[in-house]
Short mmCIF file of C-alpha atoms in Angstrom, two decimals:
data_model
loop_
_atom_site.label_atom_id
_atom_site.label_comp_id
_atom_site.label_asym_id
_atom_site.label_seq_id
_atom_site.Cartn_x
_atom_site.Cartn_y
_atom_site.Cartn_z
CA UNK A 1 114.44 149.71 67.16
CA UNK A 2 115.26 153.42 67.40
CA UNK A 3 118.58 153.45 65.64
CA UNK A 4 117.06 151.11 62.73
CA UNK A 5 114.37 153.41 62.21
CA UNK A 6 116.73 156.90 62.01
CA UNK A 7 119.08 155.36 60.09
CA UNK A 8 116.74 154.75 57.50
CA UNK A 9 115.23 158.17 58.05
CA UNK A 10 118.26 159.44 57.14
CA UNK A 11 120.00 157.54 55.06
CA UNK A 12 123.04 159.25 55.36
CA UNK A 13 125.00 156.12 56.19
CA UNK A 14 123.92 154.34 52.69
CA UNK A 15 123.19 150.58 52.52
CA UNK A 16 125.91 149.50 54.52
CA UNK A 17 125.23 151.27 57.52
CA UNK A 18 121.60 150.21 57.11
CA UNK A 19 122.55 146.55 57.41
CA UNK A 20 124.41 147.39 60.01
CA UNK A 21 121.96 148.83 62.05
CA UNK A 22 119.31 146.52 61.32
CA UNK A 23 121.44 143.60 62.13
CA UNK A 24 121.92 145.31 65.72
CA UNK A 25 118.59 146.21 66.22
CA UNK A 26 117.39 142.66 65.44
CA UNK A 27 119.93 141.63 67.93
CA UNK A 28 118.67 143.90 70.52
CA UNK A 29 114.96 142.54 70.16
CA UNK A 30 116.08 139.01 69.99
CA UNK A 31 117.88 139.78 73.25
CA UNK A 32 115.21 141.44 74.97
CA UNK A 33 112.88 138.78 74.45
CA UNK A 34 114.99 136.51 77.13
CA UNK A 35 115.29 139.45 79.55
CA UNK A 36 113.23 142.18 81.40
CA UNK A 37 109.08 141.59 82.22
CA UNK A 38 109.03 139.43 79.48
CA UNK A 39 111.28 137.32 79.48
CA UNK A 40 110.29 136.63 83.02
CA UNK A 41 107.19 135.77 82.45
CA UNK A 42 108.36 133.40 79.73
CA UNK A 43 110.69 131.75 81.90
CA UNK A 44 108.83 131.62 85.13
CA UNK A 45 105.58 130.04 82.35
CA UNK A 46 108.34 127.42 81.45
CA UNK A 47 109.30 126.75 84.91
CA UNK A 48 106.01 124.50 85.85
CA UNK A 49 106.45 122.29 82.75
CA UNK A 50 109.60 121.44 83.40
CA UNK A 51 109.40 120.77 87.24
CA UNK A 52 106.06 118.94 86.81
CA UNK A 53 107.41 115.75 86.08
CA UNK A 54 109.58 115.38 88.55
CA UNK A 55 106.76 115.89 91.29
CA UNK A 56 104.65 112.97 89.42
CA UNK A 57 107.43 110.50 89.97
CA UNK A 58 106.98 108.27 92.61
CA UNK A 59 109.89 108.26 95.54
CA UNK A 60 111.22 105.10 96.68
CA UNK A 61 109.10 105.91 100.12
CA UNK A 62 105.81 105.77 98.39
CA UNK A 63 106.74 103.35 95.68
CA UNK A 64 105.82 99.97 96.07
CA UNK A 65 105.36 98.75 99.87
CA UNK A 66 108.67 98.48 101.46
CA UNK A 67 108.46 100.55 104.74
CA UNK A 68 105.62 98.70 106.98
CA UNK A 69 102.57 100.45 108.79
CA UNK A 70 104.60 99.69 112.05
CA UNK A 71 101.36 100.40 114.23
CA UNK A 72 99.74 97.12 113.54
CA UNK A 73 101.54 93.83 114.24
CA UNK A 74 99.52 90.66 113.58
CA UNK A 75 102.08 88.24 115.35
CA UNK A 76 105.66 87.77 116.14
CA UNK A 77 108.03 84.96 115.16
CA UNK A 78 111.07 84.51 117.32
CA UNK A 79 113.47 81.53 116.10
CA UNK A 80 115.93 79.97 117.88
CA UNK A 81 118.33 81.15 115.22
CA UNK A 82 118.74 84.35 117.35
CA UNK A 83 116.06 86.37 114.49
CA UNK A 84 112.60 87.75 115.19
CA UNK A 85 110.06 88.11 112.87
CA UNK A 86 107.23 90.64 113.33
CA UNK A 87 104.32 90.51 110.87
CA UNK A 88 102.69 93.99 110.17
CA UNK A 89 100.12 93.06 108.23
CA UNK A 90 98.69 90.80 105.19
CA UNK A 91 96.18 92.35 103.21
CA UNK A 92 94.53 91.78 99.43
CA UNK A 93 95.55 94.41 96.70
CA UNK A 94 93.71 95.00 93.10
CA UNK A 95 94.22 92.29 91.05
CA UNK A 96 94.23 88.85 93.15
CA UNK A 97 97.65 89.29 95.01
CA UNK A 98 98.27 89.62 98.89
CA UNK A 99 100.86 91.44 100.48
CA UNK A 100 102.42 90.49 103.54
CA UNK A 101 104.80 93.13 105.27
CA UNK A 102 106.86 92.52 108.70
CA UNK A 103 110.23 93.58 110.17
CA UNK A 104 113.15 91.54 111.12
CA UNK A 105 115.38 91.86 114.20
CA UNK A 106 117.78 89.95 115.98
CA UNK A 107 117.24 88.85 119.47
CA UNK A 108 120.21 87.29 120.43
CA UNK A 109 122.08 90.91 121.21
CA UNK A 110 124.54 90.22 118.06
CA UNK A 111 125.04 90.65 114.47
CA UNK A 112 122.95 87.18 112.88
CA UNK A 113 123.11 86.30 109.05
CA UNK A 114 120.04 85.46 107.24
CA UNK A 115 120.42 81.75 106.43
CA UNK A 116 120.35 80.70 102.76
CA UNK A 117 117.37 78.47 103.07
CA UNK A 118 114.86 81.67 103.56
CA UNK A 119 116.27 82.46 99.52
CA UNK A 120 114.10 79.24 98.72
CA UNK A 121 115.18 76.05 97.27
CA UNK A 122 114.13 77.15 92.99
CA UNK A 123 117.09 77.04 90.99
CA UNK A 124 115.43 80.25 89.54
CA UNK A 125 114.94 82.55 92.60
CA UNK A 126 118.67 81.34 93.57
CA UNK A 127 120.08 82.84 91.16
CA UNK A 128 118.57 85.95 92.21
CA UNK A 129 120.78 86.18 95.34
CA UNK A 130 119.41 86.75 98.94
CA UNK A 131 115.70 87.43 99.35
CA UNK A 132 113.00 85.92 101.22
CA UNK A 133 111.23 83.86 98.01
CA UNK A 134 111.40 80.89 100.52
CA UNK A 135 108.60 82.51 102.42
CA UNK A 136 105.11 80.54 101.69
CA UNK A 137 101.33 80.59 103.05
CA UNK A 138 99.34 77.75 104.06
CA UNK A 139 95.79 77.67 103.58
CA UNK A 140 94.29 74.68 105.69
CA UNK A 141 90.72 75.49 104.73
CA UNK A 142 91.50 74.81 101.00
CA UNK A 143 94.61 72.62 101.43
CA UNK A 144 96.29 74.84 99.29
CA UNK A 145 100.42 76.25 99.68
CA UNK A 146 101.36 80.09 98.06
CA UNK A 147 104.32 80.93 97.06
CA UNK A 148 105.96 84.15 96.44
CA UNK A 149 105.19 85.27 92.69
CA UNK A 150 108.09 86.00 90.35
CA UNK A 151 107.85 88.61 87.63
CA UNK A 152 108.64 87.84 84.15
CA UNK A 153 112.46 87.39 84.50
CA UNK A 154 112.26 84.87 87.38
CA UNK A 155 112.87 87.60 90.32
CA UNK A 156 110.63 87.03 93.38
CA UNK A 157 108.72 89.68 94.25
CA UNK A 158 110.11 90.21 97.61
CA UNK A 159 112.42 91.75 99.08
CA UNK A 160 115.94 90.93 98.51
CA UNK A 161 119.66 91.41 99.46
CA UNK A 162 119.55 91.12 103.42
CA UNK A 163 122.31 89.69 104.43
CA UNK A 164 123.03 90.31 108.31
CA UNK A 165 121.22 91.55 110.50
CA UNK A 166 123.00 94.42 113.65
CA UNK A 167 121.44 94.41 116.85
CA UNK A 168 118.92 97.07 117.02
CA UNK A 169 118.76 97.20 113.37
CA UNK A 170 115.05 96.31 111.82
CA UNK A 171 115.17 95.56 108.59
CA UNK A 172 111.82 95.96 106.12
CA UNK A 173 110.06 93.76 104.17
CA UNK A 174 107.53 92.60 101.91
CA UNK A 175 106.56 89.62 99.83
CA UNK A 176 103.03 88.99 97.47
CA UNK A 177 101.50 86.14 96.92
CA UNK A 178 98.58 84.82 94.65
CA UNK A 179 95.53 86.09 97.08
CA UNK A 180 93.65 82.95 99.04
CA UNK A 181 89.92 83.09 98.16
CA UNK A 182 88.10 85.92 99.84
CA UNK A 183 86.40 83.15 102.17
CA UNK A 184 89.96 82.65 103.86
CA UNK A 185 90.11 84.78 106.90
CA UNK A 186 93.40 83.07 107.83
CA UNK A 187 96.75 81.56 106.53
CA UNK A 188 99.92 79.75 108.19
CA UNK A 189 103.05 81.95 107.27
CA UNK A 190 105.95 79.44 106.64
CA UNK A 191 109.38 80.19 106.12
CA UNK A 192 112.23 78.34 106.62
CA UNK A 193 114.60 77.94 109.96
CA UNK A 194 111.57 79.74 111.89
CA UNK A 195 108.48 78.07 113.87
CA UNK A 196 105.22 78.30 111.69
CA UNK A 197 102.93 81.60 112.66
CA UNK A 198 99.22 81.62 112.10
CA UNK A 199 98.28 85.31 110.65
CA UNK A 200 94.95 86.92 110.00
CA UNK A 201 94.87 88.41 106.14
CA UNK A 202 92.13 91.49 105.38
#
């Protein structure tokens, strides 16, 4: 702002040279507002806004419940299709549904593909490719059959796309159902190509 302010002290340079200067000096001060203690301050202010949303979106770990509390198993299936089934656990979310989580594994010591029937016999949860919509619950008290729910495009909510399965591999899952009335305690876990389990829903 100096040379602004001698040059029109002055004003030995005339007009021109005023323009001149001024346009320089507003250049300079538009300048220094982006650099120095200033313009850090202004830039480490903006920081936080623009970083914020990024830490509010969920992760695919903590989105939706895909990985399993592995601690807890409630029973384990073992077909004589060379797959085993464990069943972590089956409890009631918000809003009426009930979510059943598990891990599969082979036990015959080689790789084992999932057979089509667990994809369920709907022509609209075929179309969806591999999943596990063939999975249902039995409850005996109320003589009543769940099935996986479907959003509004026909997808099962479940999880889809296993194909094979390597030994030593353990492959995740989840499927939700319409919850049984809070007086069932129990349900019979069906799906297809594997012997019926008995689990104990919370």
């Amino acid at each position: 702002m100096r040379m602004w302010h001698g040059a029109k002290a002055s004003r030995v340079a005339g007009t021109t040279l005023s323009a001149l200067a001024l346009m320089v000096s507003l250049a300079a001060c538009g300048s220094g507002s982006g650099s120095g203690a200033d313009g850090d301050e202004k830039g480490s202010a903006s920081k936080p806004a623009s970083s914020a949303p990024a830490e509010e979106t969920p992760t695919a770990e903590s989105s939706g419940p895909t990985v399993p509390d592995t601690s807890k198993t409630l029973t384990t299936i073992n077909g004589s299709n060379g797959f085993q089934i464990v069943i972590h656990t089956a409890d009631r979310d918000e809003g009426g549904f009930l979510t059943v989580t598990g891990t599969i594994r082979t036990s015959s010591g080689k790789s084992e593909v999932a057979p089509v029937e667990w994809n369920g016999q709907e022509p609209q949860v075929q179309r969806t490719g591999r999943s596990l919509a063939g999975m249902t619950l039995v409850d005996k008290a109320e003589k009543k059959r769940y099935y996986v729910l479907r959003d509004t495009d026909g997808f099962p909510l479940t999880t889809t796309g296993i194909v094979a399965v390597k030994p030593g591999d353990g492959v995740a899952f989840f499927a939700q159902f319409p919850a049984p009335p809070d007086s069932t305690s129990q349900v019979d876990l069906q799906l297809p190509m594997m012997p019926t389990a008995t689990i104990a829903i919370s």
